[in-house]
Each structure stands twice: as structure tokens, then as C-alpha cells.
């Protein structure tokens, strides 16, 4: 009560903050009046003057302080320029469409611009001109010369806004770029070099991954830093798309999938399950008719486990009594005391489906159907026990043991692959529907974004799911992919020194924006009072009744020439509505993932008299719906929502499509108990009781503001669940992010370094002493092992006599080896082409980093999938993941350094240079003494150096000082002597009885 009184007296926190900004708005308008007397050149000169002044300030924080000082003046310059373009009726083309500039910033837009400059989120209603608002902070922050980015939701909006607002920037002397799909790297670099750059979140993110994870030279990198960015439709990008990380993948080296093999059997299995569920549903109906409600509820719960979208089940759920019986059966089976009964019930099906978690699980009956001859076909072997048994089997030689272990490992891999393929095919058939989660286009499966309804070409589901869907639809199955580089949306945008965002709906997610991005939300008042009427939801028992009511509403509005925008949650729903409207002979436009190209054009026409537009929920975001003649008198645009979305933001976004800039408008949502939200998240139970109490008949609806709150409660549950999913994704990716930063920083240091050899020597200085300690630290130093490692990694040709490791300490041995390795490398480099040495050295390091980083990503994916099982042992998966990830990362860095050392003397700028280097090495041949043939004693063998020792600085005294050597194979000066041939020594005996006997 006290808080309410204080809020009434002092205003809300948001109101107080906006009140503090109003004096700045008045100063902007004062400067605007002053600048009216300036010529175009004088106004433009202010841009150049500020850029020059700010360029002399080296520190970014000091530059930002300067921007804060000049903010009122700079914003006034932009506003004044916009007025001049309007006064002149500036004509230009945007996306090949002729346009006239007709906008000047009003006070609420100036307020929004200040909020964006301060690194916050400005919530502004649809139609309040957010595109124009962004020009103010973008102009101001572009003056630093470090680049300012505006991030949009699709390529069309990025190009449109860059060309549209580019008129204003160009007038003021700034350059504008736009990042689009399929641009060449040279073009992208030019766009990023502009003062202001527009693009989509995925293009910015993928460029970051390519620059840091794949580019091998500075010329291949396109981005130039992360100073300031504004995210348009910030809720869509930073929240809706944050659950899916950005991944650059390449084809895997081998493809082992068996989707084609298992598809026919899975199809049969799904068909048998459908028949079984239909039969059980018929039995349940009979039980209900006989008055055995408990058994009927039990049977229908069984159907719900096996086929949640069964038509008979959905029809029975319309009846409050039957719904209650099914819910009661479900609750009773999930009690701890009835776990065994629940398991037995599941075993009566071929598989079970969990819609909430998007999972499917085979039962024993299903496994028997798929592989009746092998009861262990779906059991992974216990490799640890099997390997132990093999090791303890004394009848096997070491080679046989290795062979058996390899066979068991291959058998385990084949089992795992089969189980995985079948699981993904089941998910594809039971949980992923065509025209809902994906569409078919050009013989390819194209994913549909569940939030925007837009197609996402180029995106693929991971873990083989996409291939399973391709197999299901009978299109070409592309090869498996391997992750090359990955980052989450959250961690990409947290790279920016200053981040801001704008949207029509951010208030409901304000806590998440603050927790993850440290972004506060300011709600900007509308320029004119909102005249939209938000009607209560109408709630029906069935989808059929709901859609009939929607059609009636559309018919009534169309009859009085009022435009209608109908929002649907899927492509399937929009096409169903389209078919119903065609039967009613009502002309309409359909806007869904299948007609992405005409999106803006269809939405722009949605305000014309009598127009009916069916749209997937957020399609057309960023495009204003302007009302045609006579529409205001008819009541403005009518928005009809055919289903409540999981997130309240999406519903608010749809409502906000009407009543822009003080226009009249109305909105209403239609809901049924068969909607996914109502079925899965429990809002239906309470309403079922209310409907029963009022005794509502077929076609009658419930409508009350209390019911709206009940639906919103269900939405809040989903929002909280989705937030936890995103938070968990981020918690895991934060671990990867720290590793990513270390690896990418190292990569960039190598790429930018003028002397990459310093990085080579750093690796040698770190890796060699570590290896020396590994072999020599301890009670029993392993001199032989160290010498073997040195001679297989570097061409030093060390012997026990030359090395004399036992005469030095560990540190002295490390220093001794470092000097010899560096001397050897200097000699090798002296024979390379001078111009190519630096590129070769960069390549050696980058190749090692990239190859092993990709393997590390694969291993981390496997760890992340498996670590959840540790929760069964009462361990926190996140802590376990962090611990193991750290150990794996330490191992990765050591492996990268060893890889660099291994490739150091095995890489060359060209073959001739390498041969020149080899020719200078002291080459040793194993020869027997004697003029023409090997002598009798093997002990008399000696190494004879061949070649000029002086060329490598050796003196031939055998102390190994400064020597680099390589062993070459024996080359005979005479043909090989057979065992039964006369001995070449001249004794007259056979070779096997003379010199050959001892040899």
C-alpha cells in the first residue's frame, strides 16, 4: 500500500528517469532552431569537425565523455537534416521502390535516441518510428571512427533501412554499409569499414566466427571491432534466438548414418503404434459409455503417452468429465508408489512421446519389433569390463589383445550409431511436422523459426535430427556435419563495449535483459495517446469451434470494409484458415514462411479497406501498416489472434500491429483447450471446471478478464522454463567462451604478428622443458624415452654419448635441448625462401590450433551431452562440466604445442628448399667394413658421416655440438649376395657357411 502511494506521488522509476532526460530534449530543440540558419555545407562541416576532434582522443572512455557533451548539438544536426530532406521532398529508391522523405524526429523519438545512446533498451510501441530513432545514436557514435552497427532480424530489413536512413547519413557526410548473405569477403570488409553498418545478427555472428576461427591472414578478416551496436527487435534476437547457438560446420570426413536402412521399419512401427492407440481409444470410449470412468481415464492416459495428438483423445478432452478422468489417471500414475505400474503401462506401447521435452523413447516391445533376433541390439556393451577381461586373458599375445579391443570398440560404436539413428527417426516422425517446424523447398528440408515464422535456409538441426527428417520426407540426405566454430548469441553481443536495443515489447523480459546483458529497459511514451481496444480472450472447447468463430469475426469486419490482420502460430494453421476463407469466398493474402519474399509488401497493404491478411505471428515486424481511406471510420485495423503464443511478448507484438500513431484499432485472441499451450501447461484444468459450472454448450465461449489472467499464468510458466533453458545454455557456453577467448586471442596474435617466429620460440620454450620434466623428474629418470621423443620430433640425431643427459640437472638438460633445437631451426629457415618463411610459420601454428580446436569442440559436445547423467549420482552437471572442461582445455593447449613441434621440421615453403636443407645435414649410412662386402663381425659396424660437416658447423668430433643429423637407408654398392652363392671374400665356401654365418 505504501509503495502504491509513493508511486502515485513520485511516479515510477521509469517515469522519473524519463523526466530527468526532458531538459536534454529541450536543449536539442533549441539547437535545432539555431541550425536552421546554417547552409547545408555548414551543417555538414560539423560532422567533419567533430570526427577530427574525437579522433585525437586516444581512450574510448574519454571519447564517450566527449560524445555525451556534444549529444544535444549532434542530435539537433540530425533532426535539422531530416527536416531539410522533408522540406525538399527528397526522392530516392529503397529496395527498387520509389520513396519520398517525409519524417522529422519528434520529442519522444529524441527521448528514445538518448536512451539508446546510454546503452539501454528503448521500448517503443509499433509505429513510433524506431527506424528513425536509431539514426540519432548511430550518427553520434559513428563520430568515434570505430564503427557503429545496427542489427536487424532479416536481410530485407537490413538493406531497406541502410538505403532508407542512408539518405540522412549521406547528407551529413557519413558512409553507410550493409552486410548481406553471400557477399564476398572483400565486399564485407568494405561494408564494415563504413561509419555505420547494417546487418542481421547471424551475419555479424558468423563473420566473427570466420574471422577468429577460420581466417589465416589479416586480409581474410572482415570485422574491425565491437564498439557500439543497436539491436532492432531486441527481444526477438537476444531472447527468442538465444536458445540456438550460431554454428559454422563443415562436412564430416566420414558418414556412418543408417537412416535409409531403418526408415521403413520405423514407418511400420509408427503405423502399428497409431493402430494400437486408436484401438485403445475405442476401448476407452466403450468404458466411458459403460460408466467405468476410472478405466476409461487409464486407457486414455495410455493413448496420451503413445500419441498425444490422437484425434479421439483430443475430442474426449473436450468433455470436462473425461478430461478430469484422464488428468486424474495421469496424476495417480506419477506417484512414487506407482512407478512400476507406470513402467508396465509404457511397456504395453511400442514407444512413448513426451511433447514438453521433445523426446521419444522405445519400449521393450518396440525394440523387439525392430530387431527380434538380437535381444542385445539396443544394449551398449560395457567396454571397461570387456577390456579388463581381454587384458587378463594370458593366452592372447599383445597384438591379439589390441585387435580384440579394436573389434569391441567398433561393435560398441555400431550399436551406439544404430540406437541414435532410430531415436532420431522416431523424433522426426512423432514430434516434427511438415509445415509446422519445417517446409520442403527445392527438395530440401528448410527449418521454420518457431517465433518469427520465417524460413531459415542454411540452418540445420544438429545431432543427426535434420538427416532423420530428410529421410522421413524422402529428400536427399546430406552428409553429417562437424562443428568448426560456435558461439551463442548472448556471448557474441556481450563482446560489444556498448550495447543498446529497441523493440515494442521488452518489459516482460526486463529481468533477463538485466541479468544476462546488463541492459535496463526504459518505456518511451507514445507520441499520441493509444486508441486501441484490447478485447477479452474468447475461449472455446475445441479448435473447430474456435476457427468457426474466427471466420465469423472476419466475415463481420469484412462486410463493413474494416481491414483484418489474422495472426497464426504456424504455417499449417495459416493455410487451414486460408482454406476456410476460400470456402466463404472472402479474398485474402497469406503471409507465412512459404512467401517470405513478399513479406513487407503484403504487410504494408494490410491496412487498406476490406483487406484480410493471414500472417504467422511476427511476420512483417519492422514494416508499418498504414491505414487506407475510410478505414478510420470503420474502426481501424482489427487484429485477430487465433492462438495464444508461449510468450506474452509475441501476443503483445501482434496486438501492437494496429492503432499506430493514435489511429483507432481493436484486437482479440481466440483460444481453445486443444491449443498446445493449454494442453501442455495446465491452464485448461481451471477453465474446464468453469465451463462445466456454467453448463456451456457446443459453440458457446467463455469471456472474462479473469480468464485472460489464467492464460497469462500459463504463459509465465513457459517463459520461466524457456528462461531457465537459455540461462543453462549460457552457463555452459560461458565455460566454452573463456576457452574460445584464449584460443581466438592466440590465433589473432599469430595472424597480426610481424614476427611469427617469436610465437614458435614461445611454444618451444614452454613445451620442451615440460617434456624434459615429464621424462626426467622423479626417482627413475627415463633418459631413453626423452631421447626417443627428441629424435622423432627434431632432426638432432642424439645418441647417449652425445646427449650425456645423466651429467646435467633437469633444467640444464632443458636448456641444452632448447639451444640445439633453435640452432637447427635457424639452419632450416636459412634454406627456405625468405618471403615465404613468415607465412609458413603462421600456417604451422594456425593449422595446429584449428585442427585440434575442432576436435576439442566435438569432445566438449560429447561431454555436455553425457554430463547430465551425473545428476543421478547427486552431482551438479554444471560443476562436473566445468571441472572436466578445464582438464580437457589444459590437455588441448599441450597438444597444440606438441603438434607445432611435430610439424616444425616437417613443413616447408617448397620442396626444393627442403631438399636443400636435407643436403646440408650430416647423413649417416650403416655400412660394414671391407672394400667390397660386409665383414664377419656385426660389432665392427660403424657410422660413417657423409657430406660436408662444415656446412652445418659440426667439427666431426662426435660431441654433438651444433650438429643436426638424419639417418638414411643403407644403399648397397654391389648386388645382394644369396645364402647359397659363393662368398665374395674369395674363400670358395658358400656365403651361408662363411661370412654370412656370422652376419
mmCIF file of N, CA and C in Angstrom, residues 231-300:
data_model
loop_
_atom_site.group_PDB
_atom_site.id
_atom_site.type_symbol
_atom_site.label_atom_id
_atom_site.label_comp_id
_atom_site.label_asym_id
_atom_site.label_seq_id
_atom_site.Cartn_x
_atom_site.Cartn_y
_atom_site.Cartn_z
ATOM 1 N N UNK A 231 20.498 -3.154 -31.318
ATOM 2 C CA UNK A 231 19.795 -4.353 -31.790
ATOM 3 C C UNK A 231 18.326 -4.009 -31.973
ATOM 4 N N UNK A 232 17.874 -4.005 -33.226
ATOM 5 C CA UNK A 232 16.460 -3.769 -33.513
ATOM 6 C C UNK A 232 15.688 -5.059 -33.217
ATOM 7 N N UNK A 233 14.453 -4.921 -32.747
ATOM 8 C CA UNK A 233 13.675 -6.079 -32.291
ATOM 9 C C UNK A 233 14.518 -6.905 -31.318
ATOM 10 N N UNK A 234 15.003 -6.227 -30.286
ATOM 11 C CA UNK A 234 15.992 -6.808 -29.369
ATOM 12 C C UNK A 234 15.453 -8.050 -28.656
ATOM 13 N N UNK A 235 14.152 -8.088 -28.395
ATOM 14 C CA UNK A 235 13.600 -9.270 -27.722
ATOM 15 C C UNK A 235 13.667 -10.496 -28.620
ATOM 16 N N UNK A 236 13.435 -10.299 -29.914
ATOM 17 C CA UNK A 236 13.471 -11.417 -30.857
ATOM 18 C C UNK A 236 14.890 -11.990 -30.967
ATOM 19 N N UNK A 237 15.878 -11.097 -31.038
ATOM 20 C CA UNK A 237 17.253 -11.541 -31.288
ATOM 21 C C UNK A 237 17.931 -12.036 -30.015
ATOM 22 N N UNK A 238 17.837 -11.265 -28.934
ATOM 23 C CA UNK A 238 18.590 -11.616 -27.730
ATOM 24 C C UNK A 238 17.878 -12.632 -26.845
ATOM 25 N N UNK A 239 16.581 -12.864 -27.089
ATOM 26 C CA UNK A 239 15.859 -13.826 -26.247
ATOM 27 C C UNK A 239 15.356 -15.003 -27.075
ATOM 28 N N UNK A 240 14.542 -14.725 -28.095
ATOM 29 C CA UNK A 240 13.942 -15.832 -28.858
ATOM 30 C C UNK A 240 14.993 -16.676 -29.559
ATOM 31 N N UNK A 241 16.020 -16.021 -30.120
ATOM 32 C CA UNK A 241 17.019 -16.767 -30.886
ATOM 33 C C UNK A 241 18.205 -17.187 -30.033
ATOM 34 N N UNK A 242 18.178 -16.830 -28.733
ATOM 35 C CA UNK A 242 19.331 -17.102 -27.878
ATOM 36 C C UNK A 242 19.444 -18.559 -27.483
ATOM 37 N N UNK A 243 18.362 -19.353 -27.657
ATOM 38 C CA UNK A 243 18.429 -20.773 -27.279
ATOM 39 C C UNK A 243 19.244 -21.576 -28.280
ATOM 40 N N UNK A 244 19.415 -21.043 -29.485
ATOM 41 C CA UNK A 244 20.141 -21.766 -30.527
ATOM 42 C C UNK A 244 21.475 -21.081 -30.798
ATOM 43 N N UNK A 245 22.607 -21.740 -30.540
ATOM 44 C CA UNK A 245 23.901 -21.100 -30.809
ATOM 45 C C UNK A 245 24.175 -20.992 -32.304
ATOM 46 N N UNK A 246 25.026 -20.040 -32.675
ATOM 47 C CA UNK A 246 25.483 -19.929 -34.059
ATOM 48 C C UNK A 246 26.600 -20.949 -34.258
ATOM 49 N N UNK A 247 26.479 -21.760 -35.287
ATOM 50 C CA UNK A 247 27.467 -22.819 -35.526
ATOM 51 C C UNK A 247 27.896 -22.784 -36.984
ATOM 52 N N UNK A 248 29.198 -22.711 -37.224
ATOM 53 C CA UNK A 248 29.726 -22.918 -38.575
ATOM 54 C C UNK A 248 30.213 -24.356 -38.626
ATOM 55 N N UNK A 249 29.678 -25.111 -39.565
ATOM 56 C CA UNK A 249 30.048 -26.522 -39.637
ATOM 57 C C UNK A 249 30.482 -26.879 -41.045
ATOM 58 N N UNK A 250 31.266 -27.932 -41.131
ATOM 59 C CA UNK A 250 31.690 -28.451 -42.422
ATOM 60 C C UNK A 250 31.337 -29.924 -42.494
ATOM 61 N N UNK A 251 31.363 -30.504 -43.699
ATOM 62 C CA UNK A 251 31.016 -31.934 -43.808
ATOM 63 C C UNK A 251 32.009 -32.797 -43.044
ATOM 64 N N UNK A 252 31.479 -33.812 -42.372
ATOM 65 C CA UNK A 252 32.347 -34.731 -41.630
ATOM 66 C C UNK A 252 33.150 -35.571 -42.613
ATOM 67 N N UNK A 253 34.297 -36.052 -42.149
ATOM 68 C CA UNK A 253 35.174 -36.806 -43.054
ATOM 69 C C UNK A 253 34.531 -38.116 -43.493
ATOM 70 N N UNK A 254 33.763 -38.745 -42.604
ATOM 71 C CA UNK A 254 33.053 -39.968 -42.985
ATOM 72 C C UNK A 254 31.591 -39.845 -42.556
ATOM 73 N N UNK A 255 30.711 -40.539 -43.290
ATOM 74 C CA UNK A 255 29.292 -40.518 -42.954
ATOM 75 C C UNK A 255 28.858 -41.945 -42.630
ATOM 76 N N UNK A 256 28.348 -42.150 -41.421
ATOM 77 C CA UNK A 256 28.043 -43.511 -40.973
ATOM 78 C C UNK A 256 26.560 -43.731 -40.708
ATOM 79 N N UNK A 257 25.702 -42.790 -41.125
ATOM 80 C CA UNK A 257 24.292 -42.911 -40.761
ATOM 81 C C UNK A 257 23.616 -44.098 -41.462
ATOM 82 N N UNK A 258 22.547 -44.585 -40.813
ATOM 83 C CA UNK A 258 21.779 -45.712 -41.364
ATOM 84 C C UNK A 258 20.294 -45.344 -41.453
ATOM 85 N N UNK A 259 19.998 -44.062 -41.696
ATOM 86 C CA UNK A 259 18.599 -43.616 -41.711
ATOM 87 C C UNK A 259 17.804 -44.316 -42.809
ATOM 88 N N UNK A 260 18.416 -44.491 -43.980
ATOM 89 C CA UNK A 260 17.715 -45.170 -45.078
ATOM 90 C C UNK A 260 17.351 -46.605 -44.691
ATOM 91 N N UNK A 261 18.270 -47.258 -43.991
ATOM 92 C CA UNK A 261 18.068 -48.662 -43.628
ATOM 93 C C UNK A 261 16.899 -48.807 -42.647
ATOM 94 N N UNK A 262 16.823 -47.895 -41.664
ATOM 95 C CA UNK A 262 15.832 -48.040 -40.596
ATOM 96 C C UNK A 262 14.515 -47.342 -40.893
ATOM 97 N N UNK A 263 14.466 -46.499 -41.916
ATOM 98 C CA UNK A 263 13.239 -45.729 -42.194
ATOM 99 C C UNK A 263 12.006 -46.630 -42.410
ATOM 100 N N UNK A 264 12.079 -47.673 -43.259
ATOM 101 C CA UNK A 264 10.868 -48.497 -43.474
ATOM 102 C C UNK A 264 10.356 -49.132 -42.179
ATOM 103 N N UNK A 265 11.289 -49.624 -41.337
ATOM 104 C CA UNK A 265 10.867 -50.259 -40.085
ATOM 105 C C UNK A 265 10.233 -49.247 -39.127
ATOM 106 N N UNK A 266 10.804 -48.037 -39.068
ATOM 107 C CA UNK A 266 10.240 -47.001 -38.190
ATOM 108 C C UNK A 266 8.852 -46.592 -38.686
ATOM 109 N N UNK A 267 8.687 -46.507 -40.016
ATOM 110 C CA UNK A 267 7.366 -46.186 -40.576
ATOM 111 C C UNK A 267 6.342 -47.240 -40.147
ATOM 112 N N UNK A 268 6.741 -48.518 -40.237
ATOM 113 C CA UNK A 268 5.838 -49.597 -39.808
ATOM 114 C C UNK A 268 5.540 -49.498 -38.310
ATOM 115 N N UNK A 269 6.581 -49.184 -37.542
ATOM 116 C CA UNK A 269 6.418 -49.078 -36.087
ATOM 117 C C UNK A 269 5.431 -47.963 -35.729
ATOM 118 N N UNK A 270 5.580 -46.795 -36.392
ATOM 119 C CA UNK A 270 4.685 -45.658 -36.126
ATOM 120 C C UNK A 270 3.256 -46.024 -36.521
ATOM 121 N N UNK A 271 3.113 -46.759 -37.655
ATOM 122 C CA UNK A 271 1.788 -47.173 -38.105
ATOM 123 C C UNK A 271 1.152 -48.131 -37.087
ATOM 124 N N UNK A 272 1.959 -49.077 -36.599
ATOM 125 C CA UNK A 272 1.435 -50.031 -35.605
ATOM 126 C C UNK A 272 1.044 -49.310 -34.316
ATOM 127 N N UNK A 273 1.841 -48.321 -33.923
ATOM 128 C CA UNK A 273 1.516 -47.556 -32.712
ATOM 129 C C UNK A 273 0.205 -46.794 -32.897
ATOM 130 N N UNK A 274 0.029 -46.185 -34.088
ATOM 131 C CA UNK A 274 -1.212 -45.443 -34.352
ATOM 132 C C UNK A 274 -2.429 -46.367 -34.271
ATOM 133 N N UNK A 275 -2.302 -47.580 -34.870
ATOM 134 C CA UNK A 275 -3.406 -48.541 -34.825
ATOM 135 C C UNK A 275 -3.686 -48.972 -33.387
ATOM 136 N N UNK A 276 -2.615 -49.211 -32.629
ATOM 137 C CA UNK A 276 -2.767 -49.620 -31.234
ATOM 138 C C UNK A 276 -3.483 -48.528 -30.428
ATOM 139 N N UNK A 277 -3.044 -47.262 -30.620
ATOM 140 C CA UNK A 277 -3.647 -46.152 -29.866
ATOM 141 C C UNK A 277 -5.120 -45.961 -30.250
ATOM 142 N N UNK A 278 -5.426 -46.112 -31.537
ATOM 143 C CA UNK A 278 -6.832 -45.995 -31.968
ATOM 144 C C UNK A 278 -7.695 -47.095 -31.336
ATOM 145 N N UNK A 279 -7.123 -48.305 -31.261
ATOM 146 C CA UNK A 279 -7.872 -49.425 -30.665
ATOM 147 C C UNK A 279 -8.091 -49.183 -29.171
ATOM 148 N N UNK A 280 -7.040 -48.694 -28.491
ATOM 149 C CA UNK A 280 -7.159 -48.420 -27.049
ATOM 150 C C UNK A 280 -8.156 -47.287 -26.812
ATOM 151 N N UNK A 281 -8.125 -46.262 -27.699
ATOM 152 C CA UNK A 281 -9.062 -45.143 -27.554
ATOM 153 C C UNK A 281 -10.504 -45.620 -27.713
ATOM 154 N N UNK A 282 -10.728 -46.548 -28.666
ATOM 155 C CA UNK A 282 -12.089 -47.099 -28.847
ATOM 156 C C UNK A 282 -12.535 -47.865 -27.605
ATOM 157 N N UNK A 283 -11.607 -48.637 -27.005
ATOM 158 C CA UNK A 283 -11.928 -49.358 -25.772
ATOM 159 C C UNK A 283 -12.279 -48.367 -24.660
ATOM 160 N N UNK A 284 -11.516 -47.260 -24.602
ATOM 161 C CA UNK A 284 -11.756 -46.259 -23.558
ATOM 162 C C UNK A 284 -13.146 -45.646 -23.707
ATOM 163 N N UNK A 285 -13.542 -45.373 -24.956
ATOM 164 C CA UNK A 285 -14.868 -44.781 -25.193
ATOM 165 C C UNK A 285 -15.962 -45.742 -24.717
ATOM 166 N N UNK A 286 -15.750 -47.049 -24.990
ATOM 167 C CA UNK A 286 -16.719 -48.051 -24.527
ATOM 168 C C UNK A 286 -16.811 -48.054 -23.002
ATOM 169 N N UNK A 287 -15.654 -47.978 -22.333
ATOM 170 C CA UNK A 287 -15.639 -47.966 -20.863
ATOM 171 C C UNK A 287 -16.374 -46.742 -20.321
ATOM 172 N N UNK A 288 -16.148 -45.581 -20.970
ATOM 173 C CA UNK A 288 -16.840 -44.363 -20.530
ATOM 174 C C UNK A 288 -18.357 -44.540 -20.678
ATOM 175 N N UNK A 289 -18.754 -45.137 -21.827
ATOM 176 C CA UNK A 289 -20.192 -45.344 -22.068
ATOM 177 C C UNK A 289 -20.794 -46.319 -21.047
ATOM 178 N N UNK A 290 -19.973 -47.289 -20.590
ATOM 179 C CA UNK A 290 -20.454 -48.258 -19.599
ATOM 180 C C UNK A 290 -20.421 -47.693 -18.178
ATOM 181 N N UNK A 291 -19.864 -46.484 -18.024
ATOM 182 C CA UNK A 291 -19.807 -45.853 -16.705
ATOM 183 C C UNK A 291 -18.544 -46.153 -15.928
ATOM 184 N N UNK A 292 -17.598 -46.915 -16.543
ATOM 185 C CA UNK A 292 -16.317 -47.216 -15.871
ATOM 186 C C UNK A 292 -15.337 -46.073 -16.174
ATOM 187 N N UNK A 293 -15.519 -44.955 -15.478
ATOM 188 C CA UNK A 293 -14.750 -43.740 -15.767
ATOM 189 C C UNK A 293 -13.267 -43.927 -15.443
ATOM 190 N N UNK A 294 -12.990 -44.644 -14.354
ATOM 191 C CA UNK A 294 -11.589 -44.816 -13.931
ATOM 192 C C UNK A 294 -10.786 -45.573 -14.985
ATOM 193 N N UNK A 295 -11.342 -46.692 -15.479
ATOM 194 C CA UNK A 295 -10.643 -47.474 -16.514
ATOM 195 C C UNK A 295 -10.551 -46.689 -17.819
ATOM 196 N N UNK A 296 -11.616 -45.955 -18.141
ATOM 197 C CA UNK A 296 -11.580 -45.125 -19.350
ATOM 198 C C UNK A 296 -10.469 -44.083 -19.275
ATOM 199 N N UNK A 297 -10.338 -43.447 -18.111
ATOM 200 C CA UNK A 297 -9.270 -42.465 -17.930
ATOM 201 C C UNK A 297 -7.901 -43.095 -18.037
ATOM 202 N N UNK A 298 -7.758 -44.326 -17.466
ATOM 203 C CA UNK A 298 -6.463 -45.023 -17.533
ATOM 204 C C UNK A 298 -6.080 -45.328 -18.981
ATOM 205 N N UNK A 299 -7.057 -45.813 -19.750
ATOM 206 C CA UNK A 299 -6.788 -46.160 -21.149
ATOM 207 C C UNK A 299 -6.435 -44.919 -21.974
ATOM 208 N N UNK A 300 -7.147 -43.819 -21.724
ATOM 209 C CA UNK A 300 -6.861 -42.603 -22.497
ATOM 210 C C UNK A 300 -5.518 -41.992 -22.105
#
